[in-house]
Coordinates of C-alpha atoms in Angstrom, one line a residue:
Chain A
X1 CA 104.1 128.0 106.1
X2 CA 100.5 126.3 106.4
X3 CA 99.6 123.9 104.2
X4 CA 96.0 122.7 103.6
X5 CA 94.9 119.2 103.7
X6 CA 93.6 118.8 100.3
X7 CA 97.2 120.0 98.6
X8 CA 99.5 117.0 100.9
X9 CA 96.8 114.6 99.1
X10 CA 97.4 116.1 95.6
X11 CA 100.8 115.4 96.5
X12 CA 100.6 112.3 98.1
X13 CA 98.5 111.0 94.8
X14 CA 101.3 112.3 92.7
X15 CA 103.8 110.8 95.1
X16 CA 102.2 107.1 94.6
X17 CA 102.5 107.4 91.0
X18 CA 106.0 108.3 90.7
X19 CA 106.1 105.1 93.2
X20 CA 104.3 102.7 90.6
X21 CA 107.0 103.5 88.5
X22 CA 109.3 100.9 89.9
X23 CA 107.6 98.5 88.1
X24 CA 109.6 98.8 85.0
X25 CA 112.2 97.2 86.5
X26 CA 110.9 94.3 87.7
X27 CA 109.2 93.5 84.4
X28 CA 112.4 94.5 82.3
X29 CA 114.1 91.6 84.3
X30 CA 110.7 89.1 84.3
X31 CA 111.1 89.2 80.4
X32 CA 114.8 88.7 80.6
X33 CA 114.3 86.0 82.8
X34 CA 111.8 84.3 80.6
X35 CA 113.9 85.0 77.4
X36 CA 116.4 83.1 78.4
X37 CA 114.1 80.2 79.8
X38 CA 113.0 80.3 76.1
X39 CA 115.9 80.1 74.6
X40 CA 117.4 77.4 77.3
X41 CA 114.1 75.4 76.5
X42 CA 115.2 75.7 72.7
X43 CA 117.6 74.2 72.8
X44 CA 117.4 71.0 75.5
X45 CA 113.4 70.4 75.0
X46 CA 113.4 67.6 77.8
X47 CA 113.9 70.1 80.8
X48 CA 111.6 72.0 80.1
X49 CA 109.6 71.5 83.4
X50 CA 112.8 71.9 85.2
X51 CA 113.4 75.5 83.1
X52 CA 109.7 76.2 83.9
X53 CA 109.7 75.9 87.3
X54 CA 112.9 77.7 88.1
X55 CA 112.0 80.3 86.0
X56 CA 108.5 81.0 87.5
X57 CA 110.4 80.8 91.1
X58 CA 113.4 83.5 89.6
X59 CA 110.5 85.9 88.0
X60 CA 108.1 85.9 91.7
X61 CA 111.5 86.6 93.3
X62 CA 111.8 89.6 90.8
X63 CA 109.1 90.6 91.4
X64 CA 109.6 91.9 95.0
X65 CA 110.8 95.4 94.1
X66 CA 108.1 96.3 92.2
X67 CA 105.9 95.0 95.0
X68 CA 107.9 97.4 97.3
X69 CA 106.9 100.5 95.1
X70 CA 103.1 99.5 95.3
X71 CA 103.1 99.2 98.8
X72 CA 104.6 102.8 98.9
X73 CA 101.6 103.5 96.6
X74 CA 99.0 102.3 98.6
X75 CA 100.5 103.6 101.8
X76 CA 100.5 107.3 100.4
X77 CA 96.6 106.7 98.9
X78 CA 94.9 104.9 101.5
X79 CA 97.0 105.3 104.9
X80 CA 97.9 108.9 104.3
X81 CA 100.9 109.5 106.5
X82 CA 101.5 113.0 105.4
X83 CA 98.2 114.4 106.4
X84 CA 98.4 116.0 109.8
Chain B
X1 CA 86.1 101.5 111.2
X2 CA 88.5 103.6 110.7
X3 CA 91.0 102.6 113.3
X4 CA 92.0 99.0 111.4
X5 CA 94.6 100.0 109.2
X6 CA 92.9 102.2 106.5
X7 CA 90.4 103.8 106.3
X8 CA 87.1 102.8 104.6
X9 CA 85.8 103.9 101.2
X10 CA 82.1 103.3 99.5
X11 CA 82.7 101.8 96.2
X12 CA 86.1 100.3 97.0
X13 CA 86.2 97.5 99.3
X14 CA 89.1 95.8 99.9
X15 CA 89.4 97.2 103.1
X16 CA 89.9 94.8 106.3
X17 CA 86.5 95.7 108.2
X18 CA 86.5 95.2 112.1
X19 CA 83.6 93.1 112.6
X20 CA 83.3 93.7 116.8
X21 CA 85.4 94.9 119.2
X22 CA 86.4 93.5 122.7
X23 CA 88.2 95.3 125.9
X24 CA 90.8 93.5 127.2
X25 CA 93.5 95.1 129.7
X26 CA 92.2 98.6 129.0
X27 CA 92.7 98.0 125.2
X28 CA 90.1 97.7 122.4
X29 CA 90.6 95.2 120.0
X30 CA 89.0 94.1 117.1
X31 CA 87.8 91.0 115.3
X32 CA 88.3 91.8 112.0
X33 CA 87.2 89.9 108.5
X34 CA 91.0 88.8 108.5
X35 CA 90.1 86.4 111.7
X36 CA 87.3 85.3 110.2
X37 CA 88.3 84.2 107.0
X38 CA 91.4 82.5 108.9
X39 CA 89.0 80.5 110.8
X40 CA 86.9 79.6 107.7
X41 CA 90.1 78.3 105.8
X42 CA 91.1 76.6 108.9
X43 CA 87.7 74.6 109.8
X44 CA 88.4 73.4 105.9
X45 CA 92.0 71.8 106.3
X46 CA 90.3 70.4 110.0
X47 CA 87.2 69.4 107.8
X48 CA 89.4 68.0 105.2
X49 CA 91.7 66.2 107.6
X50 CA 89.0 65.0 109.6
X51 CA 87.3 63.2 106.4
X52 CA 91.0 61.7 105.4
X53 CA 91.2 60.2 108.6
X54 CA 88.2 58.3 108.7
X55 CA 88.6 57.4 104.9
X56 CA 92.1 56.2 106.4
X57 CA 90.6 54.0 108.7
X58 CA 88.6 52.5 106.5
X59 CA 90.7 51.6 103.8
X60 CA 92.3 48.2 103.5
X61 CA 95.0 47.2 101.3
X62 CA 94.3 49.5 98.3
X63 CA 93.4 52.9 98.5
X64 CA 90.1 54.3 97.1
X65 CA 88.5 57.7 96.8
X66 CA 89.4 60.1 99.5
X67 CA 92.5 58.2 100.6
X68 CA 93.9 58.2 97.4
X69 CA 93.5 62.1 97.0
X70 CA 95.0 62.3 100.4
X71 CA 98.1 60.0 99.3
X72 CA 98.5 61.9 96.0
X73 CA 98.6 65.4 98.0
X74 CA 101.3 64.4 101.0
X75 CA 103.5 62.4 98.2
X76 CA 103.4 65.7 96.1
X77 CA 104.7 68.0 99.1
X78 CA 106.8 65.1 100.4
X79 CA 108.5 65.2 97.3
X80 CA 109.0 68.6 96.9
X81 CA 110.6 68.8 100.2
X82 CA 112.7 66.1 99.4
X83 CA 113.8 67.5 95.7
X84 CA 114.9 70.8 97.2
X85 CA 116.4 69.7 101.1
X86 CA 117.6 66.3 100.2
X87 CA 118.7 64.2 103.1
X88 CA 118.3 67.1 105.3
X89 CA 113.9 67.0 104.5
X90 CA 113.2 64.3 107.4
X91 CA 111.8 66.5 110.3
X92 CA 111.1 69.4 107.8
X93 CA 108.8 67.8 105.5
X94 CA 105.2 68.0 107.9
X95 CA 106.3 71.8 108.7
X96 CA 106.7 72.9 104.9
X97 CA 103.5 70.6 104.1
X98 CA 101.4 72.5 106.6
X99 CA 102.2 76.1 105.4
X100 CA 102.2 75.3 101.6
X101 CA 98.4 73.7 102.2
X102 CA 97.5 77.1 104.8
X103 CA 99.0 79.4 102.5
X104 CA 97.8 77.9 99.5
X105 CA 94.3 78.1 100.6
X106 CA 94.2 81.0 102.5
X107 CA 95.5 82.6 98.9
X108 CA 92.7 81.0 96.8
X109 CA 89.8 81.7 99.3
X110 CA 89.6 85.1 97.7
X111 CA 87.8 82.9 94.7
X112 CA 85.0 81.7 97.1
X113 CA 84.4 85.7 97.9
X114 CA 86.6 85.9 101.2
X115 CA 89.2 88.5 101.5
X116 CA 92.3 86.5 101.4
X117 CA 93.8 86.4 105.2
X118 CA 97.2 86.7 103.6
X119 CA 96.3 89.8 102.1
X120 CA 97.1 91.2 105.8
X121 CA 100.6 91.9 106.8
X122 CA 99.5 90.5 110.3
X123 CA 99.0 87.3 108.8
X124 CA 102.4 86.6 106.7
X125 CA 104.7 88.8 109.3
X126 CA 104.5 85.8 111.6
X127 CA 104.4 83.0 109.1
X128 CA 108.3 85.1 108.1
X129 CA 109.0 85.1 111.6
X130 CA 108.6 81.2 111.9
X131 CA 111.1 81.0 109.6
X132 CA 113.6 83.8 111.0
X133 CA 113.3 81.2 114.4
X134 CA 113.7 78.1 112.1
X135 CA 116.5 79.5 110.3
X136 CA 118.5 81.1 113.4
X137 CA 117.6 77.4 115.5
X138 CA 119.1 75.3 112.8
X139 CA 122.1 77.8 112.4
X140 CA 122.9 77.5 115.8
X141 CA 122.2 73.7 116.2
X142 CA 124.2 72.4 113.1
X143 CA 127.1 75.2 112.9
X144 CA 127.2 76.4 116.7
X145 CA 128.4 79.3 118.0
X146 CA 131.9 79.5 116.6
X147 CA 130.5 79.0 113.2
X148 CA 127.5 81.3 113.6
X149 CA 130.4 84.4 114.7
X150 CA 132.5 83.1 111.5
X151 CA 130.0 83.0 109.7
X152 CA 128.7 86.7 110.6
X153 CA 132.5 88.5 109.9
X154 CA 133.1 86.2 106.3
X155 CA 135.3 88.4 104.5
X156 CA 136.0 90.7 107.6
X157 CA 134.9 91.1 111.1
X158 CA 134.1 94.7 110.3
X159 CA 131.5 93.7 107.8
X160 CA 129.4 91.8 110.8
X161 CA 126.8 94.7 110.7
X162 CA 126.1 94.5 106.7
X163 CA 125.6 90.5 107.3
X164 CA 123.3 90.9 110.4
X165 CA 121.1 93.2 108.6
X166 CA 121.3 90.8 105.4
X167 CA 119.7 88.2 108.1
X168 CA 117.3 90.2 109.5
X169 CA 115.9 91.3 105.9
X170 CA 115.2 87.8 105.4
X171 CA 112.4 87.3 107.1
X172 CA 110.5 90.9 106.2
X173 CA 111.1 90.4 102.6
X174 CA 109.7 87.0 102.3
X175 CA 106.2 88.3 104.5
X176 CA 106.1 91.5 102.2
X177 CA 106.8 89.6 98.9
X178 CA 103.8 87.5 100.1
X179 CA 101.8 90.5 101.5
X180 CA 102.4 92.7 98.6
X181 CA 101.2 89.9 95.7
X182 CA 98.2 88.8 97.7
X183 CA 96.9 92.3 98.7
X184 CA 98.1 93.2 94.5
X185 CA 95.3 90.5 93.4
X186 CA 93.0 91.7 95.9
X187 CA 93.2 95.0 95.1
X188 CA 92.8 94.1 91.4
X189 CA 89.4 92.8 91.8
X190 CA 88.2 95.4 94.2
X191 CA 88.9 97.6 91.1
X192 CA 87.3 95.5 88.5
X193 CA 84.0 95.0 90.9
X194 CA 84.3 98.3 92.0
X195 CA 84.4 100.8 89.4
X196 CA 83.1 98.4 86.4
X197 CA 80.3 97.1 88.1
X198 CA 77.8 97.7 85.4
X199 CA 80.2 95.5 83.0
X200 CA 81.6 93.1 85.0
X201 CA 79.6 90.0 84.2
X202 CA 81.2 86.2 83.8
X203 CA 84.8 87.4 82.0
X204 CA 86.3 88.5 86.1
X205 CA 86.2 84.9 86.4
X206 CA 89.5 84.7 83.6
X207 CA 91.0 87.6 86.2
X208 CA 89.8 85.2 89.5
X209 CA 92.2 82.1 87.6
X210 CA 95.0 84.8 87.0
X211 CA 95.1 86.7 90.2
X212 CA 93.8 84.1 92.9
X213 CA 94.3 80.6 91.4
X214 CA 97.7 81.2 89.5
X215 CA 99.8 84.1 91.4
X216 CA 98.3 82.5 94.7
X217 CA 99.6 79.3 93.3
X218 CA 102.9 80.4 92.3
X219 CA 103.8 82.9 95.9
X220 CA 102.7 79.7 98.2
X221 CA 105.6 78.0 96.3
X222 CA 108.1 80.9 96.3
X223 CA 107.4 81.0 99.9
X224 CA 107.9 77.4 101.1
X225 CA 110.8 77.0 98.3
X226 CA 112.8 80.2 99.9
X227 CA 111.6 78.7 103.6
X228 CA 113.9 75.7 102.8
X229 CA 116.5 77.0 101.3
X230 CA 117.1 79.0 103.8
X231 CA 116.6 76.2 106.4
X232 CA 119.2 73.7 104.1
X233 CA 121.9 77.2 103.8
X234 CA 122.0 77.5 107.7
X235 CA 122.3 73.9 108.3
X236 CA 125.0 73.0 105.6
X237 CA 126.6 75.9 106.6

């Protein structure tokens, strides 16, 4: 069956938001992450650069996945691999 | 244009542009706004180091001005070498210095109006592939081959493939974790200049701390943290 051009980018643009979805999960876990840094910081106020600074390096780790899902994103939008 | 990557749009411009193009061996290639920028941030560190050393020469006994902000910077990165690798730091230290100042400024350059070289998977694939070699070197140099093999089968031999593959995703998840932020920010401000041009007067400038200063800031240290704990993993073993 032929397709025409302008439904694959329809698609494609429906496609990259489903994608941007998997940033849920990286900011469920970020505010986990920075819960607990709360609460560890609650309770032993003297590390609290320590706390900080592993807590900023756990979150940018976290991050990655949802990274992953807007570089599907921008590959469906702007490199458009499914046009012909 | 449109063979670098992606292809162009009018009112949204973070786009790498190809600036000229050169034959070489039958192939066209391009210079692009990547290479440029590159070369900007790069003249700075040379600039920069170029000052520090004369400043160095200079000084006597107690340090003053220039040489005291170049003191402050390498005892900063020294010790943050030394906090994370310990007693293994010694012949890492000048490597992880010079990528965390590169990175760092190619990452913050988009605040002076360049597009951030790092922002271009060409740029960070390598700086992951540096540490793939560095990695994979140490591992054989401080474990050797016996202890690379048992290392590769550690609960069975049959799970070598799963391990190998754990490896080799090092190295393109650090370069796309870098890639992905930088390009993120990027793509942020192209939006906010783009479509809310009429509007977009003095407040982009809380956005600019946020998306260059701070998440540049915060990846250039994910980055050379990861880099050398992945360097100490495959030399303790």
């Amino acid at each position: 069956m032929e397709y025409n051009t302008n439904f694959i980018l329809g698609c494609s643009a429906i496609g990259a938001g489903l994608a941007v979805i998997a940033g849920i999960g990286p900011g469920v876990g970020q505010g986990i992450a920075a819960g607990y840094a709360a609460s560890a910081v609650g309770r032993n106020p003297g590390a609290k650069s320590d706390v900080t600074s592993t807590m900023l390096l756990g979150q940018a780790v976290a991050e990655t996945t949802g990274l992953y899902g807007l570089l599907v994103a921008m590959l469906l939008l702007f490199v458009k691999p499914l046009v012909p | 244009m449109t063979g670098i990557l992606m292809a162009g749009s009018a009112e949204l411009d973070f786009f790498i542009h190809g600036v000229f193009s050169y034959e070489l061996f039958g192939q066209t290639f391009w210079i692009t706004t990547t290479h440029i920028c590159m070369l900007i941030v790069m003249l700075v560190i040379i600039a920069f180091c170029v000052a520090v050393n004369l400043a160095l020469k200079k000084a006597g006994e107690i340090p003053d001005g220039l040489a005291n902000v170049a003191e402050m910077i390498v005892d900063a990165l020294d010790n943050m070498v030394a906090g994370v690798m310990g007693k293994n730091a010694g012949p890492f230290a000048n490597y992880i210095g010079t990528i965390f100042l590169f990175i760092l400024l190619s990452n913050i350059s988009g605040i002076f109006g360049l597009r951030p070289p790092t922002a271009d998977y060409g740029v960070t694939f390598p700086l992951g592939i540096m540490t793939f070699t560095l990695i994979t070197f140490n591992k054989f140099k401080y474990q050797k081959v016996k202890g690379v093999i048992a290392g590769l089968c550690d609960p069975w031999p049959f799970w070598a493939p799963i391990n190998l593959i754990g490896d080799i995703a090092v190295p393109i998840s650090l370069s796309l974790r870098l890639f992905a932020n930088v390009l993120s920010g990027t793509v942020m401000m192209a939006l906010v200049y783009g479509l809310l041009s009429r509007i977009a007067i003095a407040w982009p400038a809380v956005l600019h701390v946020y998306f260059d200063l701070f998440s540049g800031a915060i990846q250039t240290y994910v980055f050379c943290m990861l880099t050398m704990t992945y360097i100490n993993s495959a030399i303790d073993g």
